[in-house]
Coordinates of C-alpha atoms and ligand atoms in Angstrom, one line a residue:
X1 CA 38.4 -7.2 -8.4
X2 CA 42.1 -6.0 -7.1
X3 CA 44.8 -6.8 -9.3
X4 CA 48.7 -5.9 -9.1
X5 CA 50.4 -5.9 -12.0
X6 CA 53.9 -4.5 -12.6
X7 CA 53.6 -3.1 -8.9
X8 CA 50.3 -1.3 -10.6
X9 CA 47.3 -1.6 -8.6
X10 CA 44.5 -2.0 -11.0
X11 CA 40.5 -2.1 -9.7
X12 CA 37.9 -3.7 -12.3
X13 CA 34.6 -2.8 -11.6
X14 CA 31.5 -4.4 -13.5
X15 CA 30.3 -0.9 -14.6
X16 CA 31.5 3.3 -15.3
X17 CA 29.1 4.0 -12.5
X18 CA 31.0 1.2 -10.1
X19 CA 34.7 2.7 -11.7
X20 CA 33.4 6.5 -11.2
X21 CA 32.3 5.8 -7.4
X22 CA 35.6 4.1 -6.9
X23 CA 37.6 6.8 -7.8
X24 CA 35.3 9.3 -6.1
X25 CA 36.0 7.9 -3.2
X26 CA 39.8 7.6 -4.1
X27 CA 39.5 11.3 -3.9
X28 CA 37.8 11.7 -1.0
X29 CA 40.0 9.3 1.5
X30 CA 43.1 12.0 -0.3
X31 CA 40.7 15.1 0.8
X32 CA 40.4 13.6 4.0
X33 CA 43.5 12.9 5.0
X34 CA 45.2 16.0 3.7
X35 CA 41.9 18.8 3.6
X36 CA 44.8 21.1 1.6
X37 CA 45.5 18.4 -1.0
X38 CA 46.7 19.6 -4.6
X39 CA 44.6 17.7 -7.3
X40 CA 45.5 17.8 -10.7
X41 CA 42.2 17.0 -12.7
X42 CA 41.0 15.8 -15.9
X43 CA 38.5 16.2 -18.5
X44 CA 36.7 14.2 -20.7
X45 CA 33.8 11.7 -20.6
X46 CA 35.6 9.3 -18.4
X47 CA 36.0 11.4 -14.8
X48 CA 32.3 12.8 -15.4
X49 CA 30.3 10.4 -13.5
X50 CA 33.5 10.8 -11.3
X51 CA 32.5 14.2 -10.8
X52 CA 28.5 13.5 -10.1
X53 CA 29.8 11.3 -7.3
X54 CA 32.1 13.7 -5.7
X55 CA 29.1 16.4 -5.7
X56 CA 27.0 14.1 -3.6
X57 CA 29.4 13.0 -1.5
X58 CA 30.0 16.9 -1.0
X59 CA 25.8 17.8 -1.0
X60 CA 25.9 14.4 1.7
X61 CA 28.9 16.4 4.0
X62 CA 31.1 13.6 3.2
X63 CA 33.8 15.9 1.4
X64 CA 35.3 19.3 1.7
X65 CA 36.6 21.0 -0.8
X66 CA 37.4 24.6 1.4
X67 CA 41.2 24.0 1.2
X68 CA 42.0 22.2 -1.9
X69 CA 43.8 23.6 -4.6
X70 CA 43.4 22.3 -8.4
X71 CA 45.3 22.2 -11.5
X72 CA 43.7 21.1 -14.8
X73 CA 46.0 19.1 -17.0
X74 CA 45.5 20.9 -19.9
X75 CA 43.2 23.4 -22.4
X76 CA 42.6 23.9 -25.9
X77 CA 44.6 26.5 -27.4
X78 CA 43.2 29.3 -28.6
X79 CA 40.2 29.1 -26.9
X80 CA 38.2 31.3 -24.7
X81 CA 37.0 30.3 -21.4
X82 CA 33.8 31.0 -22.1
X83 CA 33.6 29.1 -25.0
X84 CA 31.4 25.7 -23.9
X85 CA 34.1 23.3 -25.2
X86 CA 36.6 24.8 -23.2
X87 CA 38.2 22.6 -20.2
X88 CA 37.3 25.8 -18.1
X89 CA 33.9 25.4 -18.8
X90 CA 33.7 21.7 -18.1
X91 CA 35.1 21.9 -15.0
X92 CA 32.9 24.8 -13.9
X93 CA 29.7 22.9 -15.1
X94 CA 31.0 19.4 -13.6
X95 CA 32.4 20.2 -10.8
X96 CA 33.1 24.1 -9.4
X97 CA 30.1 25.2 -9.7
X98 CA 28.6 22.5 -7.4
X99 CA 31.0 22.2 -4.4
X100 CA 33.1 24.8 -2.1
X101 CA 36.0 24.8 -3.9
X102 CA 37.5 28.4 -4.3
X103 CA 37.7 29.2 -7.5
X104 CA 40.3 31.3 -6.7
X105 CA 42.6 28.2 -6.0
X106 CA 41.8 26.9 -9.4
X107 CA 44.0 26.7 -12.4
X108 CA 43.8 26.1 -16.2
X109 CA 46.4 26.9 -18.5
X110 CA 45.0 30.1 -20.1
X111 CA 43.6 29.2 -23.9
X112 CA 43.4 32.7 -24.9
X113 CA 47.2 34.1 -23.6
X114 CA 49.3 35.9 -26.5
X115 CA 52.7 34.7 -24.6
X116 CA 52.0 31.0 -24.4
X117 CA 55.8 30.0 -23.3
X118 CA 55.7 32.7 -20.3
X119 CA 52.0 30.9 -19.4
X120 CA 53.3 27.5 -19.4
X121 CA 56.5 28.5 -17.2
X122 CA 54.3 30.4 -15.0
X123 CA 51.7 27.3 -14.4
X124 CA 55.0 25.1 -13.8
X125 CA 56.1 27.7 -11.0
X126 CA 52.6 27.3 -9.8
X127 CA 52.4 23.7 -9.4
X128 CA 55.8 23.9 -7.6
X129 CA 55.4 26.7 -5.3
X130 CA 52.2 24.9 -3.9
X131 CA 54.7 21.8 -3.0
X132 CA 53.6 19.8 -6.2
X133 CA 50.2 18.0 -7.1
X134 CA 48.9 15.3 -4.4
X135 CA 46.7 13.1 -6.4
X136 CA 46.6 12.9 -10.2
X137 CA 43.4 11.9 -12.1
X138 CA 44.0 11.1 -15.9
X139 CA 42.0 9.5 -18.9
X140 CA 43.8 8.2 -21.4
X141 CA 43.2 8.4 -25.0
X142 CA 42.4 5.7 -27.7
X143 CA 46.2 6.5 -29.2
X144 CA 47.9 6.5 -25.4
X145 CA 47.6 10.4 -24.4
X146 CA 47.6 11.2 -21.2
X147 CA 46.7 14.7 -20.9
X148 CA 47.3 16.2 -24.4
X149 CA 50.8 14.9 -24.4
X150 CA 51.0 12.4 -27.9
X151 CA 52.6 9.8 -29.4
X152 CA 55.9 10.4 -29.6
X153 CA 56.3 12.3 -26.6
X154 CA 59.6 14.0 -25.4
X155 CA 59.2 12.7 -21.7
X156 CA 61.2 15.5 -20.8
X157 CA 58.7 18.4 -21.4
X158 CA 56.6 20.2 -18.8
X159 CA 53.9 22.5 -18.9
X160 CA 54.2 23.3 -23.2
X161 CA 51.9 24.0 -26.4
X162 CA 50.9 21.0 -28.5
X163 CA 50.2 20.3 -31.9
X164 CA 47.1 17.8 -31.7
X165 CA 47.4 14.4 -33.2
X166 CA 44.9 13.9 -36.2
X167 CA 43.0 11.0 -34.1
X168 CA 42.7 13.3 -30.7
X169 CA 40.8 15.7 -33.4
X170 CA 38.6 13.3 -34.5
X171 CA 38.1 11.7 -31.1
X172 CA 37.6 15.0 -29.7
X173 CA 35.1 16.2 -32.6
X174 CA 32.0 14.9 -31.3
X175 CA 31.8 17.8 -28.9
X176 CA 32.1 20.0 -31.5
X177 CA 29.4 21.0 -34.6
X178 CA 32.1 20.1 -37.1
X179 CA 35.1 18.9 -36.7
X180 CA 37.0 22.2 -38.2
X181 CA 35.7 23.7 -35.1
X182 CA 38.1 21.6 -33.1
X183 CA 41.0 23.6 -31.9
X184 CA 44.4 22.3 -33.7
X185 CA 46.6 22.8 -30.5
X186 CA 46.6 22.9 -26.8
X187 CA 48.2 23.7 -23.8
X188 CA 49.1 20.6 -21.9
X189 CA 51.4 19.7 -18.7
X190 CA 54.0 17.5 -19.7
X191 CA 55.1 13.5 -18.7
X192 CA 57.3 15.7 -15.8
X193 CA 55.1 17.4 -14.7
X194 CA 52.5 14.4 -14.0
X195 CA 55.3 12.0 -13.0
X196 CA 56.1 14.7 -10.2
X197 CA 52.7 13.5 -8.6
X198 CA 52.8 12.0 -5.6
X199 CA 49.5 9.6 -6.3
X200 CA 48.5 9.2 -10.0
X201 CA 44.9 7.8 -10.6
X202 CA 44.0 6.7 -14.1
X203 CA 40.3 5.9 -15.6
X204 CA 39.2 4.0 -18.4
X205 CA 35.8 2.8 -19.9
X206 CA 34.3 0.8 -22.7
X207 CA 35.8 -1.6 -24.4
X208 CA 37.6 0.9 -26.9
X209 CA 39.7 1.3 -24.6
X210 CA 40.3 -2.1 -23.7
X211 CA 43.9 -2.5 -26.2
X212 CA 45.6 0.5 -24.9
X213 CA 45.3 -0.1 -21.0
X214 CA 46.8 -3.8 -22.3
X215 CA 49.5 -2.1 -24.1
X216 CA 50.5 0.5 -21.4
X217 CA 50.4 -2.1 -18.8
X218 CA 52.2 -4.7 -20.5
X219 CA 53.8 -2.8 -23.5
X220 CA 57.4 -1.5 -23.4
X221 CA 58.5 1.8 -22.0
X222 CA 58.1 4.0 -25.0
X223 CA 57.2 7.6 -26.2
X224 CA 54.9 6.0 -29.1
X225 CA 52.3 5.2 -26.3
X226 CA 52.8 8.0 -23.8
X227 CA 51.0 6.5 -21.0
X228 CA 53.3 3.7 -20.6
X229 CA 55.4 5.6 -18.6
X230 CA 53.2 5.4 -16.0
X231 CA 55.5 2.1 -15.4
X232 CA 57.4 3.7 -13.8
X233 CA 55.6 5.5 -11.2
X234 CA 55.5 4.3 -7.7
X235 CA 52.2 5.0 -6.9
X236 CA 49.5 4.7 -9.6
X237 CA 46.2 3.2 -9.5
X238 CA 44.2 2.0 -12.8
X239 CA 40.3 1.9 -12.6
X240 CA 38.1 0.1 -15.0
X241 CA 35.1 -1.3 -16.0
X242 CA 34.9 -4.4 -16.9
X243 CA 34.8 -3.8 -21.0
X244 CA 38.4 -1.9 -20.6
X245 CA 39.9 -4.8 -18.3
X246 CA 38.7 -7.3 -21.2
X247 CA 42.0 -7.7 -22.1
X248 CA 44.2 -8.1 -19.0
X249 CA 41.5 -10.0 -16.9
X250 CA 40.8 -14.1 -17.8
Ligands
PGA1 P1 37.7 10.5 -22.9 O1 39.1 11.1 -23.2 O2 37.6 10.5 -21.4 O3 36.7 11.5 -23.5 O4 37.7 9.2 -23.5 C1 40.2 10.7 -22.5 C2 41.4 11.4 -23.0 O5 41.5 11.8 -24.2 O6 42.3 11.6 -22.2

């Protein structure tokens, strides 16, 4: 199903493994028609079956991932990379590892850097030089985060250290042994730097999810719910399943 709402095109698709082809292939009409497309990727549960489907599609010679460039949206801070919660170590496990990207064109913010306000300014310059990010992936989170920026955002901020809110911790801790192993902060682009994409493409399954894509779509403008600023974006596209449509579909 193809809904606009707010100038918002929103796809609901019965199931993750529907929504996770969907946006695979989102991806890979970008790739196609720009082979040197920027991406600016996510982590999390949601874009992982996202992921599977973009391997195949590369292991089927239906994608090519020689000239893209890639910027994660954010890492724990301090972490090292090859620590297995890192977002470093996701993405090499989900994704790098598995297709022809160069590595060498990928970026995280660095969880382990001592100057962590040159890092951030330097990942800005990054994103810029390159001409900007070409397609945005995001999840959002059960409080409204997109990327690690929380309620109460300053929408002014780009690439910057966060304090994590108390419910990303616990969201986050069932990665972790215990939740005391969760890291307390993180590096995280900011609302500019993700309004700056050209194409923003958000994901969300299950049917905790299902008030918060309600509330950003229909909600007011505000920094209490981060993702509502999507809003006002001229290009974004939501994909769901059907359990995180429940409340915006009839
Ligand atoms: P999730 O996280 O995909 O693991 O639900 C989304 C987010 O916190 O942005």
């Amino acid at each position: 199903m193809k809904l606009n709402i707010k100038g918002i095109t929103i796809f609901v698709e019965d199931y993750y493994l529907s929504m996770s082809k969907k946006s695979a292939e989102i991806v890979s009409h970008q790739i196609a028609n720009k082979p040197n497309s920027v991406l600016g990727l996510a982590t999390g549960s949601t874009p992982e079956g996202m992921y599977k489907e973009l391997i195949q599609l590369y292991l089927n010679k239906k994608v090519n991932f020689d000239n893209i460039t890639s910027f994660n949206l954010d890492e724990y801070y301090p972490i090292n990379k090859d620590n297995k919660n890192s977002y470093a170590y996701y993405m090499n496990s989900h994704l790098f590892n598995h297709v022809n990207i160069d590595k060498d064109k990928t970026f995280i913010p660095n969880g382990k850097t001592e100057n962590v306000d040159k890092m951030c300014k330097e990942y800005d310059q990054m994103i810029y030089d390159v001409g900007g990010i070409d397609l945005q992936i995001l999840g959002i989170g059960n409080n409204g985060h997109i990327g690690f920026n929380e309620p109460d955002v300053d929408f002014e901020l780009t690439t910057h250290l966060v304090k994590l809110d108390d419910k990303t911790i616990e969201a986050n801790a069932r990665f972790f042994a215990n939740i005391d192993d969760v890291p307390k902060f993180a590096v995280s682009m900011g609302i500019q730097n993700i309004m700056q994409s050209k194409k923003i493409i958000l994901m969300a399954s299950g049917e905790g999810k299902a008030k918060i894509i309600h509330d950003m779509i229909f909600g007011k403008v505000t920094p209490n719910l981060p993702a509502s600023i999507l809003q006002l974006h001229n290009n974004v596209t939501i994909l769901l399943d059907k359990k995180a449509a429940k409340l915006i579909i009839n």
